[in-house]
Short mmCIF file of C-alpha atoms and ligand atoms in Angstrom, two decimals:
data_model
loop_
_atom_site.label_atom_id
_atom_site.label_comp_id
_atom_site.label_asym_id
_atom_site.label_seq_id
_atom_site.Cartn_x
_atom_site.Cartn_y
_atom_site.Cartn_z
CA UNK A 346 114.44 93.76 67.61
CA UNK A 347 114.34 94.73 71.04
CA UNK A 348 115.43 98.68 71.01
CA UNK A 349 112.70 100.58 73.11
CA UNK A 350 112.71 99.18 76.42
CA UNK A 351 110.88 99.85 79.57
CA UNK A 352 112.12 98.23 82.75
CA UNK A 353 110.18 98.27 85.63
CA UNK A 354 112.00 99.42 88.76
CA UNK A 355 110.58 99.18 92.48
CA UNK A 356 114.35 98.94 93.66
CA UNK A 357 114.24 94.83 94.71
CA UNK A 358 116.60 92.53 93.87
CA UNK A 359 114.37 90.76 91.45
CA UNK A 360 113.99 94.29 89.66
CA UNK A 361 117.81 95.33 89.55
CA UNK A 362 118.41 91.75 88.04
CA UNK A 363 115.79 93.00 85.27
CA UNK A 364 117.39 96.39 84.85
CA UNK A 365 120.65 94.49 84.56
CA UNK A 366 118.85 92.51 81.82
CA UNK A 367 117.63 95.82 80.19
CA UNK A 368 120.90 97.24 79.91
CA UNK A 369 122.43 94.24 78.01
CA UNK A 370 119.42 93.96 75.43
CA UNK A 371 119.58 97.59 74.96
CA UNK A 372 123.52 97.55 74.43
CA UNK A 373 123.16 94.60 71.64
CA UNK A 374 120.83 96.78 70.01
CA UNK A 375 122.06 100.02 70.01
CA UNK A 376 118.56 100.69 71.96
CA UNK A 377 117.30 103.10 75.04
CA UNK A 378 115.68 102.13 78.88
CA UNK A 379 113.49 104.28 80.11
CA UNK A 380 113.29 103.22 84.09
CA UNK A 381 109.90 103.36 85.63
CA UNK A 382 109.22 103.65 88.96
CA UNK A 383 106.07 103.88 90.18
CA UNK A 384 105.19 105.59 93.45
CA UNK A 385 101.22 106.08 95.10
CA UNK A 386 101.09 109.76 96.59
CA UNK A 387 100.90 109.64 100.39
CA UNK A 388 97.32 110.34 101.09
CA UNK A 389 97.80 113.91 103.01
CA UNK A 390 99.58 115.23 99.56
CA UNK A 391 96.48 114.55 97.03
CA UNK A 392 94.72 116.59 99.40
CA UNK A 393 96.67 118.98 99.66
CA UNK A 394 97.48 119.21 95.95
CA UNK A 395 101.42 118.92 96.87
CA UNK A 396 101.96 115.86 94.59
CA UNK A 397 104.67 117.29 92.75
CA UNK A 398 106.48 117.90 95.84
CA UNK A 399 105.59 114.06 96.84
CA UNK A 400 107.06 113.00 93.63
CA UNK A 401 110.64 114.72 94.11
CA UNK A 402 111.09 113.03 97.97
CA UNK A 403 112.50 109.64 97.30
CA UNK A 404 112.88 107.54 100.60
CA UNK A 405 116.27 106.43 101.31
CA UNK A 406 116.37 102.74 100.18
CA UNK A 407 115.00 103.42 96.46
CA UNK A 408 116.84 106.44 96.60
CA UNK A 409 120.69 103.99 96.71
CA UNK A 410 119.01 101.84 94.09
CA UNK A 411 118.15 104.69 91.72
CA UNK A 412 121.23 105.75 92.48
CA UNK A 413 123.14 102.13 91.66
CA UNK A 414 121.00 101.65 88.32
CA UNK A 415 122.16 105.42 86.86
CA UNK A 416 126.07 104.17 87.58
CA UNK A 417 125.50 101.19 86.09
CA UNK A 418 123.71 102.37 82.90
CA UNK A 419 126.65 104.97 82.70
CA UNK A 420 129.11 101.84 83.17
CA UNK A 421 127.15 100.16 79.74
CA UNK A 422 127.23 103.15 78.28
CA UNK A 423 123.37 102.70 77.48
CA UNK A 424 120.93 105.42 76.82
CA UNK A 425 118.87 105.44 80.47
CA UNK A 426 115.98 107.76 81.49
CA UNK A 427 115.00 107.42 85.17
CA UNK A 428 110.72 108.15 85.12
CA UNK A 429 108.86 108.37 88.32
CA UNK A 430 105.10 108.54 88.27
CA UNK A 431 102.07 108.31 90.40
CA UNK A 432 99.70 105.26 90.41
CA UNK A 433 98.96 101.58 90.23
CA UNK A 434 102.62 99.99 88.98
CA UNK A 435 100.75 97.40 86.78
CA UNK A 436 98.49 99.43 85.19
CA UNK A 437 100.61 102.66 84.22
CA UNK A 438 103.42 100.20 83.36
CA UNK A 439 100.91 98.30 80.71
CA UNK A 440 99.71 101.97 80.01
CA UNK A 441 102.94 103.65 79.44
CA UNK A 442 104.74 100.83 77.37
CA UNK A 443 101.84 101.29 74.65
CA UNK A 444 101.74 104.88 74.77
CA UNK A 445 105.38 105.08 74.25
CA UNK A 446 105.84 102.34 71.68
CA UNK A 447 107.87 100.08 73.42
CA UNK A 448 109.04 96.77 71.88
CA UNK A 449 109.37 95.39 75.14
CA UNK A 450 109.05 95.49 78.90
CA UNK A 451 111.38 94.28 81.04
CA UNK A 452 110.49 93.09 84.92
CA UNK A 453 111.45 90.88 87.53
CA UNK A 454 109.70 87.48 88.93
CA UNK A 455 109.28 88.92 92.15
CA UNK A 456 109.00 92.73 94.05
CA UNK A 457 109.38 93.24 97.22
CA UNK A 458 106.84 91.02 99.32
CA UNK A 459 108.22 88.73 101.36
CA UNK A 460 105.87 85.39 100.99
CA UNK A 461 104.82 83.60 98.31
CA UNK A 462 107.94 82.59 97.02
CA UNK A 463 106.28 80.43 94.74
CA UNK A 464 104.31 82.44 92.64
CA UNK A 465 104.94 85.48 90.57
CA UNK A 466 104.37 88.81 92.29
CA UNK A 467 100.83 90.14 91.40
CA UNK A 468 102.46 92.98 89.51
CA UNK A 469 104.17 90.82 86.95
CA UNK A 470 101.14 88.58 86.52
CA UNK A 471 99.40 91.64 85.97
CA UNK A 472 101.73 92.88 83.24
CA UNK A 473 101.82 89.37 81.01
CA UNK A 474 98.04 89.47 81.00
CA UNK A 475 97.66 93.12 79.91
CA UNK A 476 100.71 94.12 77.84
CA UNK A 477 100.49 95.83 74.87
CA UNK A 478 104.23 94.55 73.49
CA UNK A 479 106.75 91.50 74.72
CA UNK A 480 107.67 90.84 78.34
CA UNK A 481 110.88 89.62 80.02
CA UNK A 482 110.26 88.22 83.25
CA UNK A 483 113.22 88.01 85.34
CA UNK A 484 113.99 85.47 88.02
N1 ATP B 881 106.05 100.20 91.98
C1 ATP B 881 106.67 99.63 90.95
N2 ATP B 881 107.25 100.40 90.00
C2 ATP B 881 107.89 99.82 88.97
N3 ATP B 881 108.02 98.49 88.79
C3 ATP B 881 107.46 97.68 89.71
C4 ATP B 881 106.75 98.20 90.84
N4 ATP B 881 106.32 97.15 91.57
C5 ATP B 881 106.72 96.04 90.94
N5 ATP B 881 107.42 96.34 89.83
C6 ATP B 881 108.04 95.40 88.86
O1 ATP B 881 107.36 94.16 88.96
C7 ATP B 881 108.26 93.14 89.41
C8 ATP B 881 107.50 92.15 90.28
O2 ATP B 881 107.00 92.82 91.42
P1 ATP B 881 105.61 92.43 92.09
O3 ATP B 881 105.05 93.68 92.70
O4 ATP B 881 104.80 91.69 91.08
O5 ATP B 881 106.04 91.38 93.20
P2 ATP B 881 105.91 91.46 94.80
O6 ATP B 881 106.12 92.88 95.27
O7 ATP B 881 106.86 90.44 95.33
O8 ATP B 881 104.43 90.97 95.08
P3 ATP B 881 103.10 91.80 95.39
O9 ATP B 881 103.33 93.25 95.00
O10 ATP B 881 102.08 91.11 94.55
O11 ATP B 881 102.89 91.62 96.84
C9 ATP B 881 109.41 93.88 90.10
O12 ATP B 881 110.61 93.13 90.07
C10 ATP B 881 109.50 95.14 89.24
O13 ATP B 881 110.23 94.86 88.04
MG1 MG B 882 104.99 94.54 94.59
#
């Protein structure tokens, strides 16, 4: 049911618990992840047109969990493509999932702020209002 999935990856705990998720589904079903990360260009590179170059430099800290999430999808032996792309996380998540016919999306409760325990991370209640296909929200 589940085969196309797109997990949403800002490198927390909440979202490595989701990819974790991901991988399982997508091992049941014989499916694929695609990984998303989304990244906003640093100001001083849309001006300078150097967003390409913005997009390759990954700081060090997503950089390990990129890194973690390729070994394990290698360890499941499930189909993984790592994206990284430019612009508002909710939006080009919602936007991607429907332009690549995803059955589902796959996130996590929370990101990486550190208040508001109580309440889902603006990101995720973005995604459940707009979503074009079924969402996993993971604690
Ligand atoms: N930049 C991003 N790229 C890809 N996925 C993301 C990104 N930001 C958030 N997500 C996904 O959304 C989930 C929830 O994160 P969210 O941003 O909603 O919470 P938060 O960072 O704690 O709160 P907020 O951003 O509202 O301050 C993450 O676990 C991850 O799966
Ligand atoms: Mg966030």
């Amino acid at each position: 049911m589940f085969k196309q999935i797109l997990a949403g990856f800002d490198g927390s705990e909440s979202s490595k618990r989701a990819f974790q998720a991901a991988l399982h589904l997508a091992a049941e079903s014989s499916g694929a992840v695609v990984v998303l990360t989304v990244v906003r260009a640093p100001e001083a590179a849309e001006l300078e047109g150097e967003v390409d170059a913005a997009l390759r430099e990954t700081n060090g800290a997503l950089a390990k969990a990129i890194g973690w999430a390729k070994q394990q999808a290698q360890q499941a032996g499930v189909s993984c493509t790592f994206r990284k792309q430019i612009g508002h996380p909710a939006e080009l998540i919602t936007r991607v999932a429907g332009e690549g016919k995803f059955d589902l999306i796959v996130i996590g409760r929370r990101g990486h702020s550190p208040v508001k325990h109580w309440l889902v991370g603006s990101t995720t209640d973005r995604i459940v209002d707009h979503a074009p296909c079924a969402v996993l929200i993971v604690h």
